[in-house]
């Protein structure tokens, strides 16, 4: 995983290197998010949102990000999951963020 950290509007995010993504795709190292209880690979935000809701995550609408991100929070913790609004930009950094906050429910696999 390579890229550049970008700080914009008080938010730091990793912008993945597009050339390394192309190289990873060519070598078969694309990543996918696996929902371990069902064995299903997450292929859309609708699917992901259902799985997160079952784990107690709720959509958070107070982010002040101008609508460029989807955010989820749990009432029982201070954790926040931030995802790009466009699923095409959903990358390994976002997948690992979900895995870290839901260790028993998700895994990142080679697609």
Short mmCIF file of N, CA and C in Angstrom, two decimals:
data_model
loop_
_atom_site.label_atom_id
_atom_site.label_comp_id
_atom_site.label_asym_id
_atom_site.label_seq_id
_atom_site.Cartn_x
_atom_site.Cartn_y
_atom_site.Cartn_z
N UNK A 1 0.85 -1.16 0.00
CA UNK A 1 0.00 0.00 0.00
C UNK A 1 0.90 1.23 0.00
N UNK A 2 0.79 2.04 -1.04
CA UNK A 2 1.58 3.26 -1.10
C UNK A 2 0.67 4.41 -1.50
N UNK A 3 1.14 5.60 -1.27
CA UNK A 3 0.35 6.76 -1.61
C UNK A 3 0.90 7.99 -0.94
N UNK A 4 0.06 9.03 -0.89
CA UNK A 4 0.46 10.31 -0.33
C UNK A 4 -0.60 10.72 0.69
N UNK A 5 -0.14 11.16 1.86
CA UNK A 5 -1.06 11.68 2.86
C UNK A 5 -1.41 13.11 2.49
N UNK A 6 -2.70 13.43 2.44
CA UNK A 6 -3.18 14.76 2.06
C UNK A 6 -3.95 15.34 3.24
N UNK A 7 -3.62 16.59 3.59
CA UNK A 7 -4.33 17.29 4.65
C UNK A 7 -5.16 18.38 4.00
N UNK A 8 -6.50 18.28 4.12
CA UNK A 8 -7.38 19.26 3.50
C UNK A 8 -8.59 19.48 4.40
N UNK A 9 -8.90 20.74 4.69
CA UNK A 9 -10.05 21.10 5.52
C UNK A 9 -10.04 20.40 6.88
N UNK A 10 -8.86 20.29 7.46
CA UNK A 10 -8.74 19.69 8.78
C UNK A 10 -8.82 18.17 8.82
N UNK A 11 -8.80 17.53 7.65
CA UNK A 11 -8.90 16.07 7.58
C UNK A 11 -7.67 15.53 6.87
N UNK A 12 -7.05 14.51 7.46
CA UNK A 12 -5.91 13.84 6.84
C UNK A 12 -6.41 12.54 6.23
N UNK A 13 -6.03 12.28 4.98
CA UNK A 13 -6.40 11.02 4.35
C UNK A 13 -5.29 10.56 3.44
N UNK A 14 -5.25 9.26 3.20
CA UNK A 14 -4.25 8.66 2.33
C UNK A 14 -4.82 8.55 0.93
N UNK A 15 -4.15 9.18 -0.03
CA UNK A 15 -4.53 9.05 -1.43
C UNK A 15 -3.61 7.99 -2.01
N UNK A 16 -4.21 6.86 -2.39
CA UNK A 16 -3.42 5.74 -2.88
C UNK A 16 -2.81 6.06 -4.23
N UNK A 17 -1.61 5.56 -4.43
CA UNK A 17 -0.87 5.79 -5.67
C UNK A 17 -1.58 5.06 -6.80
N UNK A 18 -2.09 5.79 -7.82
CA UNK A 18 -2.82 5.12 -8.89
C UNK A 18 -1.97 4.14 -9.69
N UNK A 19 -0.68 4.41 -9.81
CA UNK A 19 0.16 3.48 -10.57
C UNK A 19 0.36 2.18 -9.81
N UNK A 20 0.46 2.26 -8.48
CA UNK A 20 0.61 1.03 -7.71
C UNK A 20 -0.68 0.23 -7.74
N UNK A 21 -1.84 0.92 -7.80
CA UNK A 21 -3.11 0.22 -7.91
C UNK A 21 -3.21 -0.54 -9.21
N UNK A 22 -2.72 0.04 -10.30
CA UNK A 22 -2.74 -0.65 -11.59
C UNK A 22 -1.80 -1.85 -11.56
N UNK A 23 -0.66 -1.67 -10.91
CA UNK A 23 0.29 -2.78 -10.81
C UNK A 23 -0.29 -3.90 -9.95
N UNK A 24 -0.97 -3.52 -8.88
CA UNK A 24 -1.59 -4.53 -8.01
C UNK A 24 -2.68 -5.28 -8.76
N UNK A 25 -3.45 -4.57 -9.56
CA UNK A 25 -4.52 -5.22 -10.33
C UNK A 25 -3.92 -6.19 -11.34
N UNK A 26 -2.82 -5.80 -11.96
CA UNK A 26 -2.18 -6.65 -12.96
C UNK A 26 -1.60 -7.91 -12.32
N UNK A 27 -1.11 -7.78 -11.09
CA UNK A 27 -0.51 -8.93 -10.42
C UNK A 27 -1.53 -9.73 -9.61
N UNK A 28 -2.80 -9.31 -9.64
CA UNK A 28 -3.84 -10.04 -8.93
C UNK A 28 -3.90 -9.74 -7.45
N UNK A 29 -3.40 -8.60 -7.00
CA UNK A 29 -3.36 -8.28 -5.58
C UNK A 29 -4.42 -7.26 -5.17
N UNK A 30 -5.52 -7.17 -5.90
CA UNK A 30 -6.61 -6.30 -5.48
C UNK A 30 -7.20 -6.87 -4.19
N UNK A 31 -7.69 -6.01 -3.37
CA UNK A 31 -8.25 -6.42 -2.08
C UNK A 31 -9.77 -6.37 -2.12
N UNK A 32 -10.39 -7.16 -1.28
CA UNK A 32 -11.84 -7.17 -1.13
C UNK A 32 -12.17 -7.32 0.34
N UNK A 33 -13.32 -6.80 0.74
CA UNK A 33 -13.77 -6.89 2.12
C UNK A 33 -14.72 -8.08 2.24
N UNK A 34 -14.38 -9.01 3.11
CA UNK A 34 -15.17 -10.22 3.31
C UNK A 34 -15.93 -10.14 4.63
N UNK A 35 -17.23 -10.35 4.58
CA UNK A 35 -18.05 -10.45 5.79
C UNK A 35 -17.95 -11.89 6.26
N UNK A 36 -17.20 -12.14 7.32
CA UNK A 36 -16.86 -13.51 7.71
C UNK A 36 -18.06 -14.36 8.16
N UNK A 37 -19.05 -13.82 8.89
CA UNK A 37 -20.16 -14.69 9.28
C UNK A 37 -20.94 -15.27 8.09
N UNK A 38 -21.10 -14.47 7.02
CA UNK A 38 -21.87 -14.95 5.87
C UNK A 38 -20.98 -15.48 4.75
N UNK A 39 -19.68 -15.15 4.79
CA UNK A 39 -18.77 -15.55 3.72
C UNK A 39 -18.96 -14.74 2.45
N UNK A 40 -19.67 -13.63 2.55
CA UNK A 40 -20.01 -12.79 1.39
C UNK A 40 -19.01 -11.65 1.23
N UNK A 41 -18.57 -11.43 0.00
CA UNK A 41 -17.70 -10.29 -0.30
C UNK A 41 -18.59 -9.06 -0.45
N UNK A 42 -18.22 -7.97 0.20
CA UNK A 42 -18.99 -6.73 0.13
C UNK A 42 -18.78 -6.10 -1.24
N UNK A 43 -19.88 -5.95 -2.00
CA UNK A 43 -19.80 -5.44 -3.37
C UNK A 43 -20.50 -4.10 -3.55
N UNK A 44 -21.12 -3.57 -2.49
CA UNK A 44 -21.80 -2.28 -2.60
C UNK A 44 -21.96 -1.68 -1.21
N UNK A 45 -22.22 -0.38 -1.19
CA UNK A 45 -22.46 0.27 0.09
C UNK A 45 -23.77 -0.18 0.71
N UNK A 46 -24.77 -0.52 -0.10
CA UNK A 46 -26.04 -1.01 0.45
C UNK A 46 -25.81 -2.28 1.26
N UNK A 47 -25.02 -3.18 0.70
CA UNK A 47 -24.69 -4.43 1.39
C UNK A 47 -23.89 -4.15 2.66
N UNK A 48 -22.90 -3.27 2.56
CA UNK A 48 -22.06 -2.93 3.71
C UNK A 48 -22.90 -2.28 4.81
N UNK A 49 -23.79 -1.37 4.42
CA UNK A 49 -24.60 -0.67 5.42
C UNK A 49 -25.50 -1.64 6.19
N UNK A 50 -26.06 -2.63 5.52
CA UNK A 50 -26.89 -3.64 6.21
C UNK A 50 -26.05 -4.41 7.23
N UNK A 51 -24.84 -4.78 6.83
CA UNK A 51 -23.98 -5.55 7.73
C UNK A 51 -23.51 -4.70 8.92
N UNK A 52 -23.18 -3.44 8.66
CA UNK A 52 -22.77 -2.56 9.76
C UNK A 52 -23.94 -2.29 10.71
N UNK A 53 -25.14 -2.10 10.16
CA UNK A 53 -26.32 -1.86 11.00
C UNK A 53 -26.58 -3.04 11.93
N UNK A 54 -26.37 -4.24 11.43
CA UNK A 54 -26.56 -5.44 12.26
C UNK A 54 -25.56 -5.49 13.41
N UNK A 55 -24.43 -4.80 13.25
CA UNK A 55 -23.40 -4.76 14.29
C UNK A 55 -23.54 -3.54 15.20
N UNK A 56 -24.60 -2.73 14.99
CA UNK A 56 -24.85 -1.58 15.84
C UNK A 56 -24.34 -0.26 15.30
N UNK A 57 -23.85 -0.22 14.08
CA UNK A 57 -23.37 1.02 13.47
C UNK A 57 -24.55 1.77 12.86
N UNK A 58 -24.52 3.10 12.98
CA UNK A 58 -25.57 3.96 12.41
C UNK A 58 -24.93 5.02 11.53
N UNK A 59 -25.69 5.46 10.52
CA UNK A 59 -25.20 6.56 9.68
C UNK A 59 -25.07 7.81 10.54
N UNK A 60 -24.01 8.54 10.30
CA UNK A 60 -23.75 9.79 11.01
C UNK A 60 -23.82 10.91 9.99
N UNK A 61 -24.73 11.86 10.20
CA UNK A 61 -24.95 12.92 9.22
C UNK A 61 -24.34 14.25 9.62
N UNK A 62 -23.67 14.35 10.74
CA UNK A 62 -23.15 15.62 11.22
C UNK A 62 -21.68 15.84 10.93
N UNK A 63 -21.14 15.24 9.90
CA UNK A 63 -19.71 15.30 9.65
C UNK A 63 -19.19 16.63 9.17
N UNK A 64 -20.03 17.45 8.53
CA UNK A 64 -19.56 18.73 8.03
C UNK A 64 -18.53 18.60 6.93
N UNK A 65 -18.55 17.50 6.20
CA UNK A 65 -17.56 17.26 5.15
C UNK A 65 -18.05 17.70 3.78
N UNK A 66 -19.21 18.34 3.72
CA UNK A 66 -19.73 18.79 2.44
C UNK A 66 -20.36 17.67 1.63
N UNK A 67 -20.65 16.54 2.25
CA UNK A 67 -21.31 15.45 1.55
C UNK A 67 -20.40 14.58 0.73
N UNK A 68 -19.09 14.67 0.92
CA UNK A 68 -18.17 13.87 0.12
C UNK A 68 -17.87 12.50 0.74
N UNK A 69 -18.36 12.29 1.97
CA UNK A 69 -18.07 11.03 2.65
C UNK A 69 -19.33 10.47 3.31
N UNK A 70 -19.33 9.16 3.47
CA UNK A 70 -20.34 8.48 4.29
C UNK A 70 -19.67 8.18 5.62
N UNK A 71 -20.40 8.42 6.71
CA UNK A 71 -19.82 8.16 8.02
C UNK A 71 -20.78 7.33 8.85
N UNK A 72 -20.19 6.46 9.67
CA UNK A 72 -20.95 5.58 10.55
C UNK A 72 -20.36 5.67 11.95
N UNK A 73 -21.23 5.62 12.96
CA UNK A 73 -20.75 5.62 14.34
C UNK A 73 -21.55 4.62 15.15
N UNK A 74 -20.98 4.24 16.29
CA UNK A 74 -21.64 3.36 17.25
C UNK A 74 -21.93 4.18 18.49
N UNK A 75 -23.13 4.04 19.01
CA UNK A 75 -23.48 4.78 20.23
C UNK A 75 -22.64 4.35 21.43
N UNK A 76 -22.17 3.11 21.40
CA UNK A 76 -21.44 2.56 22.55
C UNK A 76 -19.94 2.84 22.50
N UNK A 77 -19.47 3.57 21.49
CA UNK A 77 -18.03 3.84 21.40
C UNK A 77 -17.80 5.21 20.76
N UNK A 78 -16.55 5.60 20.73
CA UNK A 78 -16.18 6.86 20.09
C UNK A 78 -15.70 6.64 18.66
N UNK A 79 -15.76 5.42 18.18
CA UNK A 79 -15.28 5.10 16.84
C UNK A 79 -16.16 5.71 15.76
N UNK A 80 -15.52 6.08 14.66
CA UNK A 80 -16.20 6.63 13.49
C UNK A 80 -15.57 6.00 12.26
N UNK A 81 -16.39 5.50 11.36
CA UNK A 81 -15.92 4.95 10.09
C UNK A 81 -16.27 5.97 9.01
N UNK A 82 -15.27 6.44 8.28
CA UNK A 82 -15.47 7.40 7.20
C UNK A 82 -15.11 6.74 5.88
N UNK A 83 -16.03 6.80 4.93
CA UNK A 83 -15.85 6.16 3.62
C UNK A 83 -16.13 7.16 2.52
N UNK A 84 -15.46 7.04 1.37
CA UNK A 84 -15.78 7.93 0.25
C UNK A 84 -17.20 7.65 -0.23
N UNK A 85 -17.89 8.70 -0.66
CA UNK A 85 -19.28 8.54 -1.09
C UNK A 85 -19.41 7.61 -2.30
N UNK A 86 -18.42 7.62 -3.18
CA UNK A 86 -18.42 6.79 -4.38
C UNK A 86 -17.74 5.45 -4.07
N UNK A 87 -18.47 4.35 -4.24
CA UNK A 87 -17.93 3.02 -3.93
C UNK A 87 -16.70 2.69 -4.78
N UNK A 88 -16.57 3.32 -5.95
CA UNK A 88 -15.41 3.08 -6.81
C UNK A 88 -14.12 3.53 -6.13
N UNK A 89 -14.22 4.44 -5.16
CA UNK A 89 -13.05 4.94 -4.44
C UNK A 89 -12.85 4.24 -3.09
N UNK A 90 -13.62 3.20 -2.84
CA UNK A 90 -13.52 2.41 -1.61
C UNK A 90 -12.29 1.52 -1.74
N UNK A 91 -11.25 1.84 -0.98
CA UNK A 91 -9.97 1.14 -1.12
C UNK A 91 -9.57 0.35 0.11
N UNK A 92 -8.38 -0.19 0.06
CA UNK A 92 -7.89 -1.04 1.15
C UNK A 92 -7.77 -0.30 2.48
N UNK A 93 -7.46 0.99 2.44
CA UNK A 93 -7.37 1.76 3.69
C UNK A 93 -8.72 1.75 4.40
N UNK A 94 -9.80 1.94 3.63
CA UNK A 94 -11.14 1.94 4.21
C UNK A 94 -11.52 0.54 4.71
N UNK A 95 -11.12 -0.47 3.95
CA UNK A 95 -11.41 -1.85 4.35
C UNK A 95 -10.75 -2.18 5.68
N UNK A 96 -9.47 -1.82 5.81
CA UNK A 96 -8.76 -2.11 7.06
C UNK A 96 -9.33 -1.32 8.23
N UNK A 97 -9.83 -0.11 7.98
CA UNK A 97 -10.47 0.67 9.03
C UNK A 97 -11.70 -0.07 9.56
N UNK A 98 -12.48 -0.64 8.66
CA UNK A 98 -13.66 -1.41 9.05
C UNK A 98 -13.25 -2.66 9.82
N UNK A 99 -12.22 -3.34 9.35
CA UNK A 99 -11.76 -4.57 10.01
C UNK A 99 -11.27 -4.28 11.43
N UNK A 100 -10.50 -3.22 11.60
CA UNK A 100 -9.96 -2.87 12.92
C UNK A 100 -11.09 -2.62 13.92
N UNK A 101 -12.17 -2.01 13.45
CA UNK A 101 -13.27 -1.65 14.35
C UNK A 101 -14.31 -2.76 14.48
N UNK A 102 -14.18 -3.82 13.68
CA UNK A 102 -15.11 -4.96 13.72
C UNK A 102 -14.33 -6.25 13.49
N UNK A 103 -13.43 -6.57 14.37
CA UNK A 103 -12.47 -7.66 14.16
C UNK A 103 -13.10 -9.02 13.89
N UNK A 104 -14.22 -9.32 14.50
CA UNK A 104 -14.82 -10.64 14.33
C UNK A 104 -15.76 -10.74 13.14
N UNK A 105 -16.07 -9.61 12.50
CA UNK A 105 -17.09 -9.62 11.46
C UNK A 105 -16.55 -9.45 10.04
N UNK A 106 -15.34 -8.91 9.89
CA UNK A 106 -14.81 -8.63 8.56
C UNK A 106 -13.35 -9.04 8.46
N UNK A 107 -12.93 -9.33 7.23
CA UNK A 107 -11.52 -9.60 6.89
C UNK A 107 -11.24 -8.99 5.53
N UNK A 108 -9.99 -8.60 5.30
CA UNK A 108 -9.57 -8.15 3.97
C UNK A 108 -8.88 -9.33 3.30
N UNK A 109 -9.31 -9.63 2.08
CA UNK A 109 -8.76 -10.76 1.33
C UNK A 109 -8.27 -10.29 -0.03
N UNK A 110 -7.42 -11.11 -0.67
CA UNK A 110 -7.03 -10.86 -2.05
C UNK A 110 -8.19 -11.25 -2.94
N UNK A 111 -8.56 -10.34 -3.83
CA UNK A 111 -9.70 -10.63 -4.73
C UNK A 111 -9.23 -11.28 -6.01
#
